[in-house]
Coordinates of C-alpha atoms in Angstrom, one line a residue:
X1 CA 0.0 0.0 0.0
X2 CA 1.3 3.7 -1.3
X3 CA 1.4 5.8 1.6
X4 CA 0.4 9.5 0.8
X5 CA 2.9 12.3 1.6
X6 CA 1.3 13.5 5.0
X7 CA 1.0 9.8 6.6
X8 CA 4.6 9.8 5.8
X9 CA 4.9 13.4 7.4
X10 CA 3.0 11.7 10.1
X11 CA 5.5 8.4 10.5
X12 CA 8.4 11.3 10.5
X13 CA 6.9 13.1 13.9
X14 CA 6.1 9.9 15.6
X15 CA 9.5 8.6 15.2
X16 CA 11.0 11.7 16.1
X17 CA 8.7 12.3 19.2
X18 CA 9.2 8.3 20.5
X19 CA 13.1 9.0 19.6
X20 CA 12.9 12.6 21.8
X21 CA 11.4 10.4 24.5
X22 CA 13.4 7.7 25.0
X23 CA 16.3 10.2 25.0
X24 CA 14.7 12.4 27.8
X25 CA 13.9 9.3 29.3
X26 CA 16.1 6.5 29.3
X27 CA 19.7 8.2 28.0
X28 CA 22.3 9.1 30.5
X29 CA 24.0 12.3 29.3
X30 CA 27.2 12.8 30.3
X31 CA 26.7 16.3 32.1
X32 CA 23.9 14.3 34.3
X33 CA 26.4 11.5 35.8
X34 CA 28.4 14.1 36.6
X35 CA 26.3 16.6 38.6
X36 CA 25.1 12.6 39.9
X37 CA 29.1 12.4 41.2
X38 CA 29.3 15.4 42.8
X39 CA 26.2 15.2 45.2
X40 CA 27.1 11.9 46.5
X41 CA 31.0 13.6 47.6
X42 CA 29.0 17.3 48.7
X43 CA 29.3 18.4 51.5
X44 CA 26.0 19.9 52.9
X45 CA 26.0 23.8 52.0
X46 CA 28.2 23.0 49.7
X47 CA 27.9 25.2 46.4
X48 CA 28.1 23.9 42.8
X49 CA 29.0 26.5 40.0
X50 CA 29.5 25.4 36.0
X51 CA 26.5 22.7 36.2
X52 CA 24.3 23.1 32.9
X53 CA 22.2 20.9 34.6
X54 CA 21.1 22.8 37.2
X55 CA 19.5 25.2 35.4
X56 CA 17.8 22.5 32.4
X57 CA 14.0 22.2 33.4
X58 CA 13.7 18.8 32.3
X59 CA 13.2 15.8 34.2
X60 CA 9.8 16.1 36.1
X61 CA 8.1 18.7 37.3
X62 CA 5.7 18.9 40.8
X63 CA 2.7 21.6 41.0
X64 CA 2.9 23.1 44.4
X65 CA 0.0 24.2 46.5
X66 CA -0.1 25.6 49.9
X67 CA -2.0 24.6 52.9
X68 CA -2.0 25.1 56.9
X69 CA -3.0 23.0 59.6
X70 CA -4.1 26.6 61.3
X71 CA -5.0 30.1 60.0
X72 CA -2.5 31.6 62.8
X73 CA -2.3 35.8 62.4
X74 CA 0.5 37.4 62.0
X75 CA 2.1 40.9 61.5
X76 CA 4.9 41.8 58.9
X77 CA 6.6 45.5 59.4
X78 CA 8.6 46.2 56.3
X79 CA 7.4 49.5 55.0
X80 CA 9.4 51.7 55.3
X81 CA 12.3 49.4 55.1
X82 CA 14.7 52.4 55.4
X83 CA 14.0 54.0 58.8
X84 CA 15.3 57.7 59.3
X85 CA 14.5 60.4 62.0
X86 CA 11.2 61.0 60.4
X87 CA 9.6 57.4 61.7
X88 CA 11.6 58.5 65.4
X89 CA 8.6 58.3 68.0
X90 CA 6.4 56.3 65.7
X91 CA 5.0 53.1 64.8
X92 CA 5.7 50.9 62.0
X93 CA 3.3 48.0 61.9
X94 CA -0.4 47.2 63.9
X95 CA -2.5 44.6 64.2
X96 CA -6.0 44.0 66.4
X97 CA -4.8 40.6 67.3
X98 CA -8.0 39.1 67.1
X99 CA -11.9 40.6 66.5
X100 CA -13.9 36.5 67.4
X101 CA -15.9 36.5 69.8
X102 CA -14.6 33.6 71.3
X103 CA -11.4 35.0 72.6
X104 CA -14.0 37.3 74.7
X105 CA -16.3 35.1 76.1
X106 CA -13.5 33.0 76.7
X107 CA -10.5 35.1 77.7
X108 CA -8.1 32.3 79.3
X109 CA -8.3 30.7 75.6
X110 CA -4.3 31.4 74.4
X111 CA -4.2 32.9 70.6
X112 CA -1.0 32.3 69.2
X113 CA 0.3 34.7 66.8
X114 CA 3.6 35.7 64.7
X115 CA 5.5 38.8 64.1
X116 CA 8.1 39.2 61.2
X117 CA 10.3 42.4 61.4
X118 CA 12.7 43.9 58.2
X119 CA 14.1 47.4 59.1
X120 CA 17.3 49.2 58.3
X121 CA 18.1 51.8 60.3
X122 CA 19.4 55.1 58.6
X123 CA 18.8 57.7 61.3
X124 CA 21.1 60.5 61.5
X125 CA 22.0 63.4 64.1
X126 CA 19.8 66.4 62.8
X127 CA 23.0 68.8 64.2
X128 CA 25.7 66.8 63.7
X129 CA 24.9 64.7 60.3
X130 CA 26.5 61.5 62.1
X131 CA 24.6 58.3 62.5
X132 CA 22.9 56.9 65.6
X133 CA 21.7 53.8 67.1
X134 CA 17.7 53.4 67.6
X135 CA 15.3 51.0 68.8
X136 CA 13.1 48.9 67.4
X137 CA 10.3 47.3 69.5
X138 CA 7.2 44.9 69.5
X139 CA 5.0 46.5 72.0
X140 CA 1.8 44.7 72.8
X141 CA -1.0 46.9 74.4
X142 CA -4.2 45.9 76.7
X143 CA -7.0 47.8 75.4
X144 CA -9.4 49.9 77.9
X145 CA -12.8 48.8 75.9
X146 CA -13.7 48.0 72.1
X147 CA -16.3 48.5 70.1
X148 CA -17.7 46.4 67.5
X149 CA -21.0 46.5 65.9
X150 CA -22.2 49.4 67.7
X151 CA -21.5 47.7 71.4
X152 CA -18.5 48.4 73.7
X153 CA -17.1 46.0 75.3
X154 CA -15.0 46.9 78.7
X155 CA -11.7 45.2 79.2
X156 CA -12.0 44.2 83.2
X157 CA -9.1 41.3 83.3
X158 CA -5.1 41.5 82.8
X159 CA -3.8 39.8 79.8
X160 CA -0.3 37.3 79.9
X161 CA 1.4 37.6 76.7
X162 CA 4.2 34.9 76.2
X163 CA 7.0 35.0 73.6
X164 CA 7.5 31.7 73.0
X165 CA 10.3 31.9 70.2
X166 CA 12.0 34.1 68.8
X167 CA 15.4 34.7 66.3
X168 CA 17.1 38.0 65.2
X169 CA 19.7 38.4 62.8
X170 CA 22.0 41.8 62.1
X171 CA 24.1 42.7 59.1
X172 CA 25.9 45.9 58.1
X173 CA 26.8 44.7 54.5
X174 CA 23.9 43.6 53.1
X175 CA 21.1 43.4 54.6
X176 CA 20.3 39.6 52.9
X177 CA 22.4 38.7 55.6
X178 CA 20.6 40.0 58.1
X179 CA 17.9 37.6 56.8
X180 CA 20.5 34.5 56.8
X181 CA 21.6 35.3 59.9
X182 CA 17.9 35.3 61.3
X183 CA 16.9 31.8 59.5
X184 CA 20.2 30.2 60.6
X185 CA 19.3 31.0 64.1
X186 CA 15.4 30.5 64.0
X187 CA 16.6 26.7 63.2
X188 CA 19.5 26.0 65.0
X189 CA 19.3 28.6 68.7
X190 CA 16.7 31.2 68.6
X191 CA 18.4 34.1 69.4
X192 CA 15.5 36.1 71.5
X193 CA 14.8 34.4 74.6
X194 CA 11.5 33.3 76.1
X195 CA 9.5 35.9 78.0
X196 CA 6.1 36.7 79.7
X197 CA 4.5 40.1 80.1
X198 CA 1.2 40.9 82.1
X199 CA -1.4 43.7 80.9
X200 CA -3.5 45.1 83.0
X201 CA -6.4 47.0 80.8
X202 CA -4.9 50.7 79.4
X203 CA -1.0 49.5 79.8
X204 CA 1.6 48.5 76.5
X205 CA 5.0 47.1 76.9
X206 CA 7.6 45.8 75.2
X207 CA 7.8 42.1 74.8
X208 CA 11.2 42.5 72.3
X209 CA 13.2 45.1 71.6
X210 CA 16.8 45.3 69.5
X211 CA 18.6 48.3 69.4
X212 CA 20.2 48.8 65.6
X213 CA 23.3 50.2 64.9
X214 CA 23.4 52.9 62.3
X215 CA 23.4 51.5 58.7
X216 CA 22.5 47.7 60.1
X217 CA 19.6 46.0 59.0
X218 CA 17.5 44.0 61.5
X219 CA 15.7 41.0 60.4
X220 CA 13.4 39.0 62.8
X221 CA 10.8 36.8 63.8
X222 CA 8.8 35.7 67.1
X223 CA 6.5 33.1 67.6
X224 CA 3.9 34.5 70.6
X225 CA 0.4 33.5 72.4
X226 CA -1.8 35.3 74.4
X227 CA -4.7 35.5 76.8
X228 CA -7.4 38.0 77.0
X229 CA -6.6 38.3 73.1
X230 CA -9.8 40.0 72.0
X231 CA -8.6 43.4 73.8
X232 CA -4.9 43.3 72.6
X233 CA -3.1 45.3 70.0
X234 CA 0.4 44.8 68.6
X235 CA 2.6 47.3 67.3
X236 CA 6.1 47.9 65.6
X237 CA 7.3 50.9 66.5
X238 CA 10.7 52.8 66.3
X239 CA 12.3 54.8 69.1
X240 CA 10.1 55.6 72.1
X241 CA 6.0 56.1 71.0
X242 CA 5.1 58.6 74.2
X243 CA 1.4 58.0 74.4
X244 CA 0.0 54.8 72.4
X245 CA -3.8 56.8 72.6
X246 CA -2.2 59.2 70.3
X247 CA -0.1 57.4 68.0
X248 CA 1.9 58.5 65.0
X249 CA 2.8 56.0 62.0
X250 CA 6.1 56.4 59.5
X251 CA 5.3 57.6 56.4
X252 CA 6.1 55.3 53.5
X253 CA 9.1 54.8 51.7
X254 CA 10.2 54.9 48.3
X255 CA 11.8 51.4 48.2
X256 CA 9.8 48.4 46.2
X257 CA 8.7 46.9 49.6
X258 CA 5.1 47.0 50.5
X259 CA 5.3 44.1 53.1
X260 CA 3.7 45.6 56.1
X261 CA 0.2 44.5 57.6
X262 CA -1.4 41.7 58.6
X263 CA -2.3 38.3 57.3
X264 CA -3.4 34.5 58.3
X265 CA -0.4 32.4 57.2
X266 CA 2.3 32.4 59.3
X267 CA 3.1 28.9 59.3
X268 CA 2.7 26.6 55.9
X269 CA 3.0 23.3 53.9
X270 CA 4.1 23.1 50.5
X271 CA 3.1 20.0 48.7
X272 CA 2.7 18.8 45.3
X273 CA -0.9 19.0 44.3
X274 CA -3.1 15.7 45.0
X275 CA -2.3 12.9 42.5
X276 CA 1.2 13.4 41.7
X277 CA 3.0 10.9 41.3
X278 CA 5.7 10.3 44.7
X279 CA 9.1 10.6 43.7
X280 CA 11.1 7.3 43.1
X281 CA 14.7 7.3 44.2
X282 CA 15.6 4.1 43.2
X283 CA 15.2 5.1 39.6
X284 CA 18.4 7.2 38.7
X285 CA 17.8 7.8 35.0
X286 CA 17.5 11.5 33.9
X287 CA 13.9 11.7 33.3
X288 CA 13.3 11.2 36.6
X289 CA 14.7 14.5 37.6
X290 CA 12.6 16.0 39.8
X291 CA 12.0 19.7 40.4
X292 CA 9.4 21.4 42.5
X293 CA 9.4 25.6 42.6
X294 CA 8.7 27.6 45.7
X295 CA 6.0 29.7 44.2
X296 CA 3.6 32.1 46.3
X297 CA 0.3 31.7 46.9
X298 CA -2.9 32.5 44.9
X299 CA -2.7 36.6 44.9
X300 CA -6.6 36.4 46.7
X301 CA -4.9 34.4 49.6
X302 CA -1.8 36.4 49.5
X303 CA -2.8 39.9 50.4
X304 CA -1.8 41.7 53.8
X305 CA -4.1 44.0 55.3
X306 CA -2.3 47.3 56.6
X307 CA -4.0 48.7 59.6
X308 CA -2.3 51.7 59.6
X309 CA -3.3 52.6 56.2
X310 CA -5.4 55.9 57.4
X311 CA -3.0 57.0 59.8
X312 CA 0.2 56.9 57.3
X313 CA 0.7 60.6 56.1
X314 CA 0.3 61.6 52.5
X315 CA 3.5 61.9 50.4
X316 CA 5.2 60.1 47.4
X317 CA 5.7 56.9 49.1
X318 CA 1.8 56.7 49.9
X319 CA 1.0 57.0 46.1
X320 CA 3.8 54.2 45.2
X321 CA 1.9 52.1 47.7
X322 CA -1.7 53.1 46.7
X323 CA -0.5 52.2 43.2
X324 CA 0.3 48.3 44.5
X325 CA -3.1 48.0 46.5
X326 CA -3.1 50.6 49.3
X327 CA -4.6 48.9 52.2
X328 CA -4.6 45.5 51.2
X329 CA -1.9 44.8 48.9
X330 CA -0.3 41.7 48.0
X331 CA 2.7 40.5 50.2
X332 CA 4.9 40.2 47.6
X333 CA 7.9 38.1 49.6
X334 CA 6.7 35.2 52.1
X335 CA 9.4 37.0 53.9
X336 CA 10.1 34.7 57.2
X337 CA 7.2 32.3 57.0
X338 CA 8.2 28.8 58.0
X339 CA 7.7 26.6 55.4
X340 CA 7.2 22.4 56.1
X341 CA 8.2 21.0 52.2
X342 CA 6.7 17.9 52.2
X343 CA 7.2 15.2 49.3
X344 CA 5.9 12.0 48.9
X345 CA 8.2 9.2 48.4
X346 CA 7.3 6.1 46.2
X347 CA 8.0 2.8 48.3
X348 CA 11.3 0.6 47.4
X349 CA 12.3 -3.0 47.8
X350 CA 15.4 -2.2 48.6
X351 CA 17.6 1.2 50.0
X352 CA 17.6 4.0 47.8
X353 CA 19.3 7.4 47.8
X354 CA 18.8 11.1 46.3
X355 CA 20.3 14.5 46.7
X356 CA 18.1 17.7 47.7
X357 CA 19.5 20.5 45.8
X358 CA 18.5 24.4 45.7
X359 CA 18.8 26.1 42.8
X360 CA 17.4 30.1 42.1
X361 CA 15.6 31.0 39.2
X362 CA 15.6 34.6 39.9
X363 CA 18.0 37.1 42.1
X364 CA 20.0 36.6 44.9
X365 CA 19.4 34.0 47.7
X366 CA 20.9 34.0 51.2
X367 CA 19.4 31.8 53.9
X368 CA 19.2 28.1 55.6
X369 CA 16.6 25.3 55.9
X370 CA 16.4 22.1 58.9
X371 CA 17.2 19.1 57.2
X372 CA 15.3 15.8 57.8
X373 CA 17.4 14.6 61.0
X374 CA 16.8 18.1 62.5
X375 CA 20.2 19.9 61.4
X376 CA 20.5 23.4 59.9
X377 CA 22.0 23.6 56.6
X378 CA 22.9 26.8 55.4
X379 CA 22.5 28.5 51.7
X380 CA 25.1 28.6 50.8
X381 CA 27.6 27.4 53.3
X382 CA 29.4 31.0 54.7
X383 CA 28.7 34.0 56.4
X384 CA 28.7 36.3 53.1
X385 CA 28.0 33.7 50.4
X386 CA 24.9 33.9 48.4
X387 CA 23.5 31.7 45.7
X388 CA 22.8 33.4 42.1
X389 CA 21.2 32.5 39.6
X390 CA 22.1 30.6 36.3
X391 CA 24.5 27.3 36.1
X392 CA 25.0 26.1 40.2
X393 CA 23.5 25.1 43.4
X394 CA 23.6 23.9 46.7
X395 CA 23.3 21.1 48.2
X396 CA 20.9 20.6 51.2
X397 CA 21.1 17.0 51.9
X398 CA 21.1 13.4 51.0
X399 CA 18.6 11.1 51.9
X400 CA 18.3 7.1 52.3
X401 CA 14.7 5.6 52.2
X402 CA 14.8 2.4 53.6
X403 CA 10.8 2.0 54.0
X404 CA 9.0 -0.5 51.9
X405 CA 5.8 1.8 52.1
X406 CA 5.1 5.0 50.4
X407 CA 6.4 7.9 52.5
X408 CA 6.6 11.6 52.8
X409 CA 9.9 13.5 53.3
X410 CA 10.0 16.8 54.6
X411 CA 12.1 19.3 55.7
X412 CA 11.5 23.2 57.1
X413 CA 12.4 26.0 54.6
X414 CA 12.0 30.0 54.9
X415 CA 12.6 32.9 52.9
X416 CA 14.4 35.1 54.9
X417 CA 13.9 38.6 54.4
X418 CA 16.0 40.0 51.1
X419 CA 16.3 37.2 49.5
X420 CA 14.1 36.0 46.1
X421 CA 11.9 33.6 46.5
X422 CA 12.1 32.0 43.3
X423 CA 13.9 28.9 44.2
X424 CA 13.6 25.3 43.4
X425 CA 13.9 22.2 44.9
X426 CA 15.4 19.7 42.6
X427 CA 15.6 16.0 43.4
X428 CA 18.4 14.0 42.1
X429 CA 17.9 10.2 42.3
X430 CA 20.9 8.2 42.9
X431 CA 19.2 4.5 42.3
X432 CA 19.5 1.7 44.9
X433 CA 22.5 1.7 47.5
X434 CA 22.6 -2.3 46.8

């Protein structure tokens, strides 16, 4: 039988699409053993420059989505990131901790919270033009009364407000580092120790407070509950705020960084969506190169809510805000949200090893992540070392799976503030250990 000149147009593509498969799937290129060898010598931390492979998004590919096993609040003061004399005296970030009902009929009930701080201080001596040191403080206050829905409610009982945990990190030459420092500590020694405050109705006090050197950025985060939580607000606030009835906020900067307000999502999960198919270390060809990317959330789940917005005085950095949302505006970073990646792991007769690698996509990235034994790794191993984008990575760990049952690894992960958080997790498999 004569075939016609499209069926054999047709034969061409089929044998060049089976022929492109096989090679994605089954071939071993050369540049693949290789990036294979190093991770099974790395040294976690460890970065990788030169590695075309790295940067090839082939393999497989896992669709994250985010959940939460609770909606906990939390309050992110970034804006203005650069701090000078004019936000002395005046607050940065506020949130109502919490408007249910609950937490007033119920006032012993604990609401735990989270507060993420990114400030560089750049306050200078209006006489002499030298730079100073100032503070910056979380201040949590014990409301007098509220009023919701026409009725006011009188606050008659003390609140206890607990910091439970808490890491800081400083850097005068870039203030990524400042974020690195931060993660490094939040996962080995938080650097902010435990502490316990009591309200009484009308008084605020400080539960944290760091005082910056001149030109230093701080970058922070605190894990916190409290009782009595319907009548409690909590504030960022630089310097000393004289009389909290009659508060001032900083006007907005001029910087990119609208991260300031309030939102539910302080603590995640990033997983591939339902259905995919688990990951199968045992199989070390090159199609089964994994990647999964650290994308943010849905922009309607994303948003932070700036309570401050009416109180922030008019000028050009207003307008740059209102132009990104105003009030409620996305949060553009995830800056300092603890991230549980969690993977699922296909089951194997026998042991099996792969190599967790982070590569960037996009910018500059300076932080750490807890491994799966518990240990902080950081990326990239160094004080001042950062991982770019284009041909390298760094490795985070290497993993055994020994189960004969389908599993799940995970391991903690945050984006400290300064950083991009365009970064992917790429799994290499290294095939069975046997």
């Amino acid at each position: 039988m004569k075939l016609t000149r499209f069926q054999l147009l047709g034969i061409v593509l089929l044998l060049i699409t089976a022929a492109s498969y096989l090679h994605r799937n089954f071939s071993t290129p050369p540049a693949w053993t290789a990036l294979q060898e190093w991770v099974r010598t790395a040294q976690p931390g460890e970065l990788l420059t030169g590695y075309p492979e790295l940067v090839q998004l082939d393999g497989r590919e896992m669709t994250p989505v985010h959940t939460q096993d609770d909606a906990i609040p939390f309050l992110f003061s970034d804006s203005p990131e650069y701090l000078y004399t004019d936000a002395l005296g005046k607050g940065l970030a506020c949130m109502r901790l919490t408007r249910e009902a609950t937490y007033r009929t119920q006032p012993e009930q604990r609401r735990t919270f989270g507060v993420g701080i990114y400030h560089i201080n750049k306050v200078t001596d209006p006489e002499t033009r030298q730079a100073k040191p100032a503070t910056v403080s979380l201040v949590v206050r014990a409301l007098t009364s509220v009023e919701d829905g026409g009725v006011t409610h009188r606050n008659v009982r003390p609140a206890a407000v607990r910091l439970l945990r808490g890491a800081a990190g400083e850097s005068d030459v870039m203030p990524m580092f400042a974020g690195k420092a931060c993660a490094k500590a939040w996962f080995t020694h938080p650097n902010i120790s435990p502490k316990t405050i009591t309200l009484r109705p009308g008084e605020a006090k400080a539960v944290y407070t760091s005082t910056l050197p001149s030109d230093t950025c701080l970058s922070a985060m605190l894990d916190l509950d409290a009782t009595n939580a319907y009548f409690l607000k909590v504030y960022v606030v630089f310097g000393r705020v004289k009389d909290y009835d009659a508060i001032a906020f900083a006007p907005y900067g001029l910087t990119i960084g609208t991260n300031s307000g309030t939102g539910q999502f302080w603590k995640r999960i990033l997983r591939p969506v339902d259905g995919t198919r688990s990951f199968d270390p045992a199989n070390a060809r090159h199609g089964n190169k994994t990647h999964m990317r650290f994308v943010k959330m849905p922009p309607e789940v994303q948003y932070l809510v700036d309570e401050t917005w009416d109180m922030r005085p008019e000028n050009e950095g207003k307008k740059l805000v209102r132009g990104k949302g105003g009030q409620r505006r996305p949060f553009k970073g995830d800056y300092n949200v603890d991230y549980t990646v969690a993977i699922p792991i296909r089951a194997s007769r026998v042991p099996a090893d792969f190599a967790l690698v982070a590569v960037q996509r996009f910018g500059l990235f300076a932080g750490a992540m807890q491994n799966s034994t518990g240990e902080m790794v950081e990326i990239p191993a160094g004080a001042d070392a950062q991982l770019r984008t284009g041909p390298e990575g760094v490795l985070l760990e290497r993993v055994r799976i020994t189960t004969t049952t389908r599993t799940e690894y995970r391991f903690h992960w945050l984006l400290p503030g300064g950083s991009y958080g365009d970064q992917v997790f790429l799994l290499i498999p290294l095939g069975s250990t046997m």
